[in-house]
Every structure is written in structure tokens, then in C-alpha cells.
PDB file of C-alpha atoms in Angstrom:
ATOM      1  CA  MET D   1      87.648 106.406  71.945  1.00  0.00           C
ATOM      2  CA  GLN D   2      91.730 106.683  71.545  1.00  0.00           C
ATOM      3  CA  ASN D   3      91.775 106.622  75.527  1.00  0.00           C
ATOM      4  CA  THR D   4      89.406 103.575  76.224  1.00  0.00           C
ATOM      5  CA  ILE D   5      91.116 101.582  72.913  1.00  0.00           C
ATOM      6  CA  ARG D   6      94.157 102.824  75.786  1.00  0.00           C
ATOM      7  CA  ILE D   7      92.423 100.765  78.098  1.00  0.00           C
ATOM      8  CA  LEU D   8      91.561  98.156  77.009  1.00  0.00           C
ATOM      9  CA  GLU D   9      95.588  97.105  75.544  1.00  0.00           C
ATOM     10  CA  GLU D  10      95.951  97.319  79.225  1.00  0.00           C
ATOM     11  CA  ILE D  11      92.688  94.740  79.492  1.00  0.00           C
ATOM     12  CA  GLN D  12      94.426  92.539  76.936  1.00  0.00           C
ATOM     13  CA  LYS D  13      97.867  92.609  78.806  1.00  0.00           C
ATOM     14  CA  LEU D  14      96.493  91.330  82.286  1.00  0.00           C
ATOM     15  CA  ASP D  15      94.343  88.940  80.086  1.00  0.00           C
ATOM     16  CA  ILE D  16      97.643  87.484  78.316  1.00  0.00           C
ATOM     17  CA  GLU D  17      99.555  87.754  81.673  1.00  0.00           C
ATOM     18  CA  ILE D  18      97.279  85.688  83.242  1.00  0.00           C
ATOM     19  CA  HIS D  19      96.396  83.404  80.986  1.00  0.00           C
ATOM     20  CA  SER D  20     100.737  82.454  81.041  1.00  0.00           C
ATOM     21  CA  ILE D  21     100.195  81.428  84.731  1.00  0.00           C
ATOM     22  CA  GLU D  22      97.512  79.670  83.382  1.00  0.00           C
ATOM     23  CA  VAL D  23      99.500  77.823  81.259  1.00  0.00           C
ATOM     24  CA  GLU D  24     102.654  77.703  83.361  1.00  0.00           C
ATOM     25  CA  GLU D  25     100.707  76.109  86.200  1.00  0.00           C
ATOM     26  CA  LYS D  26      98.900  73.536  83.458  1.00  0.00           C
ATOM     27  CA  ASN D  27     101.989  72.191  82.057  1.00  0.00           C
ATOM     28  CA  TYR D  28     103.578  71.219  85.509  1.00  0.00           C
ATOM     29  CA  LEU D  29     100.752  68.972  85.899  1.00  0.00           C
ATOM     30  CA  THR D  30     101.527  68.006  82.096  1.00  0.00           C
ATOM     31  CA  LYS D  31     104.516  66.952  83.118  1.00  0.00           C
ATOM     32  CA  ILE D  32     103.233  65.149  86.585  1.00  0.00           C
ATOM     33  CA  GLU D  33     100.868  63.297  84.176  1.00  0.00           C
ATOM     34  CA  GLU D  34     103.009  62.842  81.585  1.00  0.00           C
ATOM     35  CA  ALA D  35     106.377  61.793  84.357  1.00  0.00           C
ATOM     36  CA  GLY D  36     103.365  59.437  86.166  1.00  0.00           C
ATOM     37  CA  ALA D  37     102.423  57.462  82.615  1.00  0.00           C
ATOM     38  CA  GLU D  38     106.074  56.861  82.174  1.00  0.00           C
ATOM     39  CA  LEU D  39     105.993  55.557  85.578  1.00  0.00           C
ATOM     40  CA  LYS D  40     104.227  53.004  84.456  1.00  0.00           C
ATOM     41  CA  ARG D  41     105.023  51.974  81.339  1.00  0.00           C
ATOM     42  CA  LEU D  42     108.420  51.330  83.472  1.00  0.00           C
ATOM     43  CA  GLU D  43     106.907  49.651  85.961  1.00  0.00           C
ATOM     44  CA  GLU D  44     105.370  46.955  83.212  1.00  0.00           C
ATOM     45  CA  PHE D  45     108.437  46.880  81.354  1.00  0.00           C
ATOM     46  CA  ARG D  46     110.219  45.551  83.950  1.00  0.00           C
ATOM     47  CA  ALA D  47     107.259  43.062  85.336  1.00  0.00           C
ATOM     48  CA  LYS D  48     107.620  41.564  82.038  1.00  0.00           C
ATOM     49  CA  VAL D  49     111.507  41.784  81.725  1.00  0.00           C
ATOM     50  CA  ALA D  50     111.085  40.271  85.236  1.00  0.00           C
ATOM     51  CA  SER D  51     109.671  37.170  84.000  1.00  0.00           C
ATOM     52  CA  GLU D  52     111.531  37.205  81.205  1.00  0.00           C
ATOM     53  CA  LEU D  53     114.250  36.441  83.272  1.00  0.00           C
ATOM     54  CA  SER D  54     112.855  33.596  85.228  1.00  0.00           C
ATOM     55  CA  GLU D  55     111.813  31.769  82.577  1.00  0.00           C
ATOM     56  CA  LEU D  56     115.206  31.779  81.237  1.00  0.00           C
ATOM     57  CA  ASN D  57     115.560  30.948  84.918  1.00  0.00           C
ATOM     58  CA  ALA D  58     113.968  28.137  84.261  1.00  0.00           C
ATOM     59  CA  LEU D  59     115.147  26.797  81.364  1.00  0.00           C
ATOM     60  CA  LEU D  60     118.553  27.481  82.626  1.00  0.00           C
ATOM     61  CA  SER D  61     118.000  24.686  84.925  1.00  0.00           C
ATOM     62  CA  ASN D  62     116.479  23.015  82.992  1.00  0.00           C
ATOM     63  CA  ALA D  63     119.356  22.604  80.625  1.00  0.00           C
ATOM     64  CA  GLN D  64     122.142  22.685  82.726  1.00  0.00           C
ATOM     65  CA  GLU D  65     120.195  19.162  84.484  1.00  0.00           C
ATOM     66  CA  ARG D  66     120.135  17.604  80.869  1.00  0.00           C
ATOM     67  CA  ILE D  67     124.045  18.365  81.425  1.00  0.00           C
ATOM     68  CA  ARG D  68     124.647  16.378  84.883  1.00  0.00           C
ATOM     69  CA  GLN D  69     122.121  13.412  83.196  1.00  0.00           C
ATOM     70  CA  GLY D  70     124.200  13.348  80.225  1.00  0.00           C
ATOM     71  CA  VAL D  71     127.425  13.327  82.214  1.00  0.00           C
ATOM     72  CA  GLU D  72     126.351  11.014  84.408  1.00  0.00           C
ATOM     73  CA  LYS D  73     124.428   8.344  81.943  1.00  0.00           C
ATOM     74  CA  ILE D  74     128.038   8.576  79.615  1.00  0.00           C
ATOM     75  CA  GLN D  75     129.955   7.920  82.704  1.00  0.00           C
ATOM     76  CA  LYS D  76     128.248   5.103  83.555  1.00  0.00           C
ATOM     77  CA  THR D  77     127.966   3.584  79.554  1.00  0.00           C
ATOM     78  CA  GLU D  78     131.890   4.035  79.732  1.00  0.00           C
ATOM     79  CA  LYS D  79     131.800   1.728  82.800  1.00  0.00           C
ATOM     80  CA  ARG D  80     130.465  -1.061  80.887  1.00  0.00           C
ATOM     81  CA  ILE D  81     133.199  -1.247  78.916  1.00  0.00           C
ATOM     82  CA  SER D  82     134.777  -3.907  80.692  1.00  0.00           C
ATOM     83  CA  GLU D  83     131.412  -5.789  80.414  1.00  0.00           C
ATOM     84  CA  ILE D  84     131.435  -6.023  76.043  1.00  0.00           C
ATOM     85  CA  LYS D  85     132.023  -9.558  74.699  1.00  0.00           C
ATOM     86  CA  ASN D  86     132.218  -8.234  70.840  1.00  0.00           C
ATOM     87  CA  THR D  87     131.958  -6.668  68.391  1.00  0.00           C
ATOM     88  CA  LYS D  88     128.598  -5.420  67.768  1.00  0.00           C
ATOM     89  CA  GLU D  89     128.128  -5.015  71.185  1.00  0.00           C
ATOM     90  CA  LEU D  90     130.950  -2.190  71.445  1.00  0.00           C
ATOM     91  CA  ASN D  91     129.154  -0.889  68.473  1.00  0.00           C
ATOM     92  CA  ALA D  92     126.266  -0.797  70.551  1.00  0.00           C
ATOM     93  CA  LEU D  93     128.613   0.945  72.993  1.00  0.00           C
ATOM     94  CA  ASN D  94     129.922   3.299  71.275  1.00  0.00           C
ATOM     95  CA  LYS D  95     126.727   4.441  69.444  1.00  0.00           C
ATOM     96  CA  GLU D  96     125.399   5.576  72.653  1.00  0.00           C
ATOM     97  CA  ILE D  97     128.041   6.926  74.202  1.00  0.00           C
ATOM     98  CA  ASN D  98     128.434   9.804  70.884  1.00  0.00           C
ATOM     99  CA  ALA D  99     124.756  10.065  71.565  1.00  0.00           C
ATOM    100  CA  ALA D 100     125.128  10.766  74.649  1.00  0.00           C
ATOM    101  CA  ASN D 101     127.498  13.295  74.335  1.00  0.00           C
ATOM    102  CA  LYS D 102     125.921  15.020  71.376  1.00  0.00           C
ATOM    103  CA  ALA D 103     123.184  15.542  73.764  1.00  0.00           C
ATOM    104  CA  LYS D 104     125.271  16.871  76.296  1.00  0.00           C
ATOM    105  CA  LYS D 105     127.159  19.184  73.562  1.00  0.00           C
ATOM    106  CA  LEU D 106     123.991  20.483  72.485  1.00  0.00           C
ATOM    107  CA  ALA D 107     122.851  21.226  76.700  1.00  0.00           C
ATOM    108  CA  GLU D 108     125.644  22.911  76.822  1.00  0.00           C
ATOM    109  CA  GLU D 109     125.178  25.079  74.092  1.00  0.00           C
ATOM    110  CA  GLU D 110     121.785  26.052  74.535  1.00  0.00           C
ATOM    111  CA  THR D 111     123.159  26.709  78.274  1.00  0.00           C
ATOM    112  CA  GLU D 112     125.417  29.731  77.167  1.00  0.00           C
ATOM    113  CA  ARG D 113     123.032  30.716  74.683  1.00  0.00           C
ATOM    114  CA  ILE D 114     120.730  31.115  77.723  1.00  0.00           C
ATOM    115  CA  ALA D 115     123.568  31.878  79.966  1.00  0.00           C
ATOM    116  CA  SER D 116     123.778  35.334  77.254  1.00  0.00           C
ATOM    117  CA  LYS D 117     119.965  36.378  76.858  1.00  0.00           C
ATOM    118  CA  LEU D 118     119.950  36.567  80.990  1.00  0.00           C
ATOM    119  CA  ASN D 119     122.940  38.767  80.743  1.00  0.00           C
ATOM    120  CA  ASP D 120     121.511  40.877  78.507  1.00  0.00           C
ATOM    121  CA  LYS D 121     117.685  40.640  80.646  1.00  0.00           C
ATOM    122  CA  LYS D 122     119.698  41.559  84.082  1.00  0.00           C
ATOM    123  CA  THR D 123     121.796  44.631  82.142  1.00  0.00           C
ATOM    124  CA  LEU D 124     118.021  45.358  80.154  1.00  0.00           C
ATOM    125  CA  LEU D 125     116.885  45.298  84.206  1.00  0.00           C
ATOM    126  CA  ASP D 126     119.359  47.144  85.687  1.00  0.00           C
ATOM    127  CA  GLU D 127     118.767  49.763  83.301  1.00  0.00           C
ATOM    128  CA  LYS D 128     115.204  50.260  83.588  1.00  0.00           C
ATOM    129  CA  ASP D 129     115.514  50.163  87.416  1.00  0.00           C
ATOM    130  CA  SER D 130     117.652  53.160  87.054  1.00  0.00           C
ATOM    131  CA  LEU D 131     115.800  55.070  84.880  1.00  0.00           C
ATOM    132  CA  GLN D 132     112.737  54.117  86.952  1.00  0.00           C
ATOM    133  CA  THR D 133     114.783  55.414  90.517  1.00  0.00           C
ATOM    134  CA  LEU D 134     115.308  58.627  87.987  1.00  0.00           C
ATOM    135  CA  LYS D 135     112.103  59.652  87.434  1.00  0.00           C
ATOM    136  CA  ASP D 136     110.380  58.527  90.218  1.00  0.00           C
ATOM    137  CA  SER D 137     112.313  61.775  91.923  1.00  0.00           C
ATOM    138  CA  GLU D 138     111.618  63.605  88.897  1.00  0.00           C
ATOM    139  CA  GLN D 139     107.902  63.103  89.355  1.00  0.00           C
ATOM    140  CA  VAL D 140     108.639  63.911  93.336  1.00  0.00           C
ATOM    141  CA  GLN D 141     110.364  66.956  92.566  1.00  0.00           C
ATOM    142  CA  LEU D 142     107.354  68.454  89.955  1.00  0.00           C
ATOM    143  CA  ALA D 143     104.848  67.287  93.019  1.00  0.00           C
ATOM    144  CA  LYS D 144     107.434  69.233  95.683  1.00  0.00           C
ATOM    145  CA  ASP D 145     107.397  72.209  92.355  1.00  0.00           C
ATOM    146  CA  LEU D 146     104.594  72.545  92.254  1.00  0.00           C
ATOM    147  CA  GLU D 147     102.738  72.586  95.673  1.00  0.00           C
ATOM    148  CA  GLU D 148     105.538  75.330  96.321  1.00  0.00           C
ATOM    149  CA  LYS D 149     104.824  77.440  93.453  1.00  0.00           C
ATOM    150  CA  LYS D 150     100.314  76.722  93.967  1.00  0.00           C
ATOM    151  CA  GLY D 151     100.617  79.363  96.526  1.00  0.00           C
ATOM    152  CA  LEU D 152     102.071  82.219  93.846  1.00  0.00           C
ATOM    153  CA  TRP D 153     100.580  81.355  91.214  1.00  0.00           C
ATOM    154  CA  VAL D 154      97.001  82.267  92.330  1.00  0.00           C
ATOM    155  CA  SER D 155      98.818  84.992  94.613  1.00  0.00           C
ATOM    156  CA  ARG D 156      99.419  86.886  91.200  1.00  0.00           C
ATOM    157  CA  ILE D 157      95.963  85.816  89.263  1.00  0.00           C
ATOM    158  CA  THR D 158      94.127  86.835  91.819  1.00  0.00           C
ATOM    159  CA  GLY D 159      96.244  90.160  91.777  1.00  0.00           C
ATOM    160  CA  LYS D 160      96.038  90.074  88.140  1.00  0.00           C
ATOM    161  CA  ARG D 161      92.068  89.908  88.005  1.00  0.00           C
ATOM    162  CA  ARG D 162      91.260  92.327  90.929  1.00  0.00           C
ATOM    163  CA  LEU D 163      93.273  95.107  88.982  1.00  0.00           C
ATOM    164  CA  LYS D 164      91.498  93.783  85.907  1.00  0.00           C
ATOM    165  CA  GLU D 165      88.026  95.059  87.059  1.00  0.00           C
ATOM    166  CA  GLU D 166      89.764  98.527  88.529  1.00  0.00           C
ATOM    167  CA  THR D 167      90.959  99.062  84.614  1.00  0.00           C
ATOM    168  CA  ALA D 168      87.350  97.631  83.400  1.00  0.00           C
ATOM    169  CA  SER D 169      85.803 100.344  85.159  1.00  0.00           C
ATOM    170  CA  ARG D 170      86.996 102.707  83.492  1.00  0.00           C
ATOM    171  CA  ILE D 171      85.581 102.098  80.467  1.00  0.00           C
ATOM    172  CA  PRO D 172      81.164 101.755  79.886  1.00  0.00           C
ATOM    173  CA  PRO D 173      80.140  98.339  80.193  1.00  0.00           C
ATOM    174  CA  ASP D 174      79.076  97.193  76.725  1.00  0.00           C
ATOM    175  CA  ILE D 175      82.132  97.436  75.751  1.00  0.00           C
ATOM    176  CA  TYR D 176      83.764  95.467  77.805  1.00  0.00           C
ATOM    177  CA  LYS D 177      81.343  93.211  77.387  1.00  0.00           C
ATOM    178  CA  LYS D 178      81.496  92.844  73.777  1.00  0.00           C
ATOM    179  CA  TYR D 179      86.258  92.884  74.367  1.00  0.00           C
ATOM    180  CA  GLU D 180      85.225  89.987  76.552  1.00  0.00           C
ATOM    181  CA  ASN D 181      82.554  88.442  74.142  1.00  0.00           C
ATOM    182  CA  ILE D 182      85.250  88.672  70.983  1.00  0.00           C
ATOM    183  CA  ARG D 183      88.318  87.439  73.745  1.00  0.00           C
ATOM    184  CA  ALA D 184      85.873  84.373  74.444  1.00  0.00           C
ATOM    185  CA  LYS D 185      85.542  83.653  71.102  1.00  0.00           C
ATOM    186  CA  ARG D 186      89.034  84.234  69.505  1.00  0.00           C
ATOM    187  CA  ALA D 187      91.425  82.571  71.413  1.00  0.00           C
ATOM    188  CA  GLY D 188      91.440  85.046  74.014  1.00  0.00           C
ATOM    189  CA  ILE D 189      92.781  88.096  71.901  1.00  0.00           C
ATOM    190  CA  GLY D 190      89.951  90.177  71.522  1.00  0.00           C
ATOM    191  CA  LEU D 191      92.234  93.392  70.495  1.00  0.00           C
ATOM    192  CA  ALA D 192      94.293  93.303  67.444  1.00  0.00           C
ATOM    193  CA  LEU D 193      96.311  95.964  66.245  1.00  0.00           C
ATOM    194  CA  VAL D 194      96.420  97.164  62.603  1.00  0.00           C
ATOM    195  CA  LYS D 195      99.815  97.684  61.272  1.00  0.00           C
ATOM    196  CA  ASN D 196     101.015  98.051  57.419  1.00  0.00           C
ATOM    197  CA  GLU D 197      96.700  98.338  56.608  1.00  0.00           C
ATOM    198  CA  ALA D 198      96.826  94.848  57.879  1.00  0.00           C
ATOM    199  CA  CYS D 199      95.164  93.088  61.100  1.00  0.00           C
ATOM    200  CA  GLN D 200      97.911  91.067  62.958  1.00  0.00           C
ATOM    201  CA  ALA D 201      95.482  88.915  64.755  1.00  0.00           C
ATOM    202  CA  CYS D 202      94.810  87.005  61.465  1.00  0.00           C
ATOM    203  CA  ASN D 203      97.390  88.983  59.202  1.00  0.00           C
ATOM    204  CA  ILE D 204      94.497  89.722  56.769  1.00  0.00           C
ATOM    205  CA  HIS D 205      94.614  93.529  55.526  1.00  0.00           C
ATOM    206  CA  ILE D 206      91.062  95.201  56.331  1.00  0.00           C
ATOM    207  CA  PRO D 207      89.489  97.264  53.589  1.00  0.00           C
ATOM    208  CA  PRO D 208      90.525 100.386  53.119  1.00  0.00           C
ATOM    209  CA  GLN D 209      87.975 102.316  53.942  1.00  0.00           C
ATOM    210  CA  VAL D 210      87.882 101.218  57.640  1.00  0.00           C
ATOM    211  CA  TYR D 211      91.921 101.896  58.295  1.00  0.00           C
ATOM    212  CA  ILE D 212      91.105 105.464  56.888  1.00  0.00           C
ATOM    213  CA  LEU D 213      88.459 105.724  59.824  1.00  0.00           C
ATOM    214  CA  LEU D 214      90.856 103.977  62.485  1.00  0.00           C
ATOM    215  CA  LYS D 215      93.499 106.915  61.557  1.00  0.00           C
ATOM    216  CA  LYS D 216      90.816 108.971  62.114  1.00  0.00           C
ATOM    217  CA  GLY D 217      89.956 108.432  64.953  1.00  0.00           C
ATOM    218  CA  VAL D 218      86.587 108.145  64.870  1.00  0.00           C
ATOM    219  CA  ASP D 219      83.994 107.395  68.537  1.00  0.00           C
ATOM    220  CA  GLU D 220      83.357 103.851  67.646  1.00  0.00           C
ATOM    221  CA  LEU D 221      84.631 100.105  67.994  1.00  0.00           C
ATOM    222  CA  MET D 222      86.203  98.802  65.085  1.00  0.00           C
ATOM    223  CA  THR D 223      85.903  95.237  64.391  1.00  0.00           C
ATOM    224  CA  CYS D 224      87.891  93.071  61.828  1.00  0.00           C
ATOM    225  CA  PRO D 225      85.973  92.044  58.787  1.00  0.00           C
ATOM    226  CA  HIS D 226      87.980  89.075  59.371  1.00  0.00           C
ATOM    227  CA  CYS D 227      88.228  87.955  62.632  1.00  0.00           C
ATOM    228  CA  HIS D 228      85.936  89.965  63.725  1.00  0.00           C
ATOM    229  CA  ARG D 229      88.752  91.481  67.089  1.00  0.00           C
ATOM    230  CA  ILE D 230      87.786  95.357  68.025  1.00  0.00           C
ATOM    231  CA  LEU D 231      91.065  96.838  65.584  1.00  0.00           C
ATOM    232  CA  TYR D 232      93.614  99.996  66.533  1.00  0.00           C
ATOM    233  CA  VAL D 233      96.659 101.329  65.671  1.00  0.00           C
ATOM    234  CA  GLU D 234      99.389 102.244  67.200  1.00  0.00           C
ATOM    235  CA  ASN D 235     100.854 105.448  66.836  1.00  0.00           C
ATOM    236  CA  ASN D 236      98.354 107.390  64.353  1.00  0.00           C
ATOM    237  CA  ALA D 237     101.417 109.937  63.630  1.00  0.00           C
ATOM    238  CA  LYS D 238     103.281 107.070  61.759  1.00  0.00           C
ATOM    239  CA  GLN D 239     100.715 105.328  59.799  1.00  0.00           C
ATOM    240  CA  PRO D 240     100.016 106.916  56.692  1.00  0.00           C
ATOM    241  CA  VAL D 241      96.567 107.857  55.882  1.00  0.00           C
TER     242      VAL D 241
END
């Protein structure tokens, strides 16, 4: 049975290596998906900022037009001074000029505020454009790396699966089937080391009688009462009963 356990260790080592390769491939695919999602968010945000820029430019044009109209009105009103006949008309004219100047000043202040916002939005847009270019480049590189690695991953997995089959042929089919069934239900781990009288897979102490049988090396598979993985001791000579 000890020889069977050693072979199961070899099989589990191959299973872990195969899983590691599969995880590496999955991580690449996840990174590509995340990069694509981020690019989409950047594109949507950029479109939003571009729309805001368009609105601000329209507001700026409107404010500038009001300034132009204000200047024109002030100039026309001031030209009428020579036509003034009395104090009442002068006061009315001054009132018009003051109102026009106030409207012009308000339009100028609004222009400054809009121009400041425009500058901020343009800076933000430039930053997002740079980030979008960078992320697009990263996504392209990830996709390129994925294509280059695919062949290697397939080759390595195929080789390890072939070796696993060859190794599995050295133990009874029913034992191999039991290992596979346990592995399928226990996160890919079907074999668990016992150390300090505890299963190292679930970190729970096993019953003393189970540990004693393991130490004796009985001709039957012992499983953890808690996680149900196949148990083994690494070195009988080093673990006192």
C-alpha cells in the first residue's frame, strides 16, 4: 500500500501542475477581459467628457455673443449722449449704460468660468486619451502573449496528462477511481498528508486509531473522517505512534 500511496503522490503532483497551467491560461483570459472592460469604460467616459466639452463650447459662444451685444449696445447708447435734452433723459441713458455694463460684466465672468471648466475638461480628456492608448496597447500585448503561450500550454498539459495515465496504470483501477472521485469533490486534492496527527488538507486532528493504522502501514486506504481525502504519512520512521 505504501507503494500505491507513493504513486498517488506522483499523480497528485501532476494534477497540481496541470491545474497550475490551466490557471495561468485562465488568468491571461481574465486580464484580457478586464482590459477590454476598462477600455469600454474609458471610451464611455471619454464620450461623456466630449459631450460636456461640446455643451461648454456652446455656452462659451453664447456668453461671448452676449459680450459682443453688450459692447455694441453700450457704444450705441453712448452715442445718444449728444441728443440728450434734459436731466431726466440723461438719467435714463445712464441707467441703460449701467445695465448694459452690468450685463457685459456678468457675461465676461461667465466666460471666465466656462473657459476654466473647458480647460479642466480638455486636460481630463487628454489624460483619458493617454490612458486609453496605454490600455489598448496592454490588451494587444496580452492577446499576443496568449497566442504565443497557447501552444506551450497545450503541449505541457498533453504531456502531463499522458504521464498521469501511464502512472495511474501502475495502481489498481478501483483505487485510482476512488482518488479521482475524491479529487473532483475536494478542490482538486484527493491525497492529504498527516502531520502531527492532523490532516494537512483540512487541518483537523484525526482519531488516534486511524493514525496508529497509518503508522503501521496497513494494506488498505485510510481516509480523513472530516474531509474524506486519502491519508498518508510522509516518513514512518520520523513520526512516533
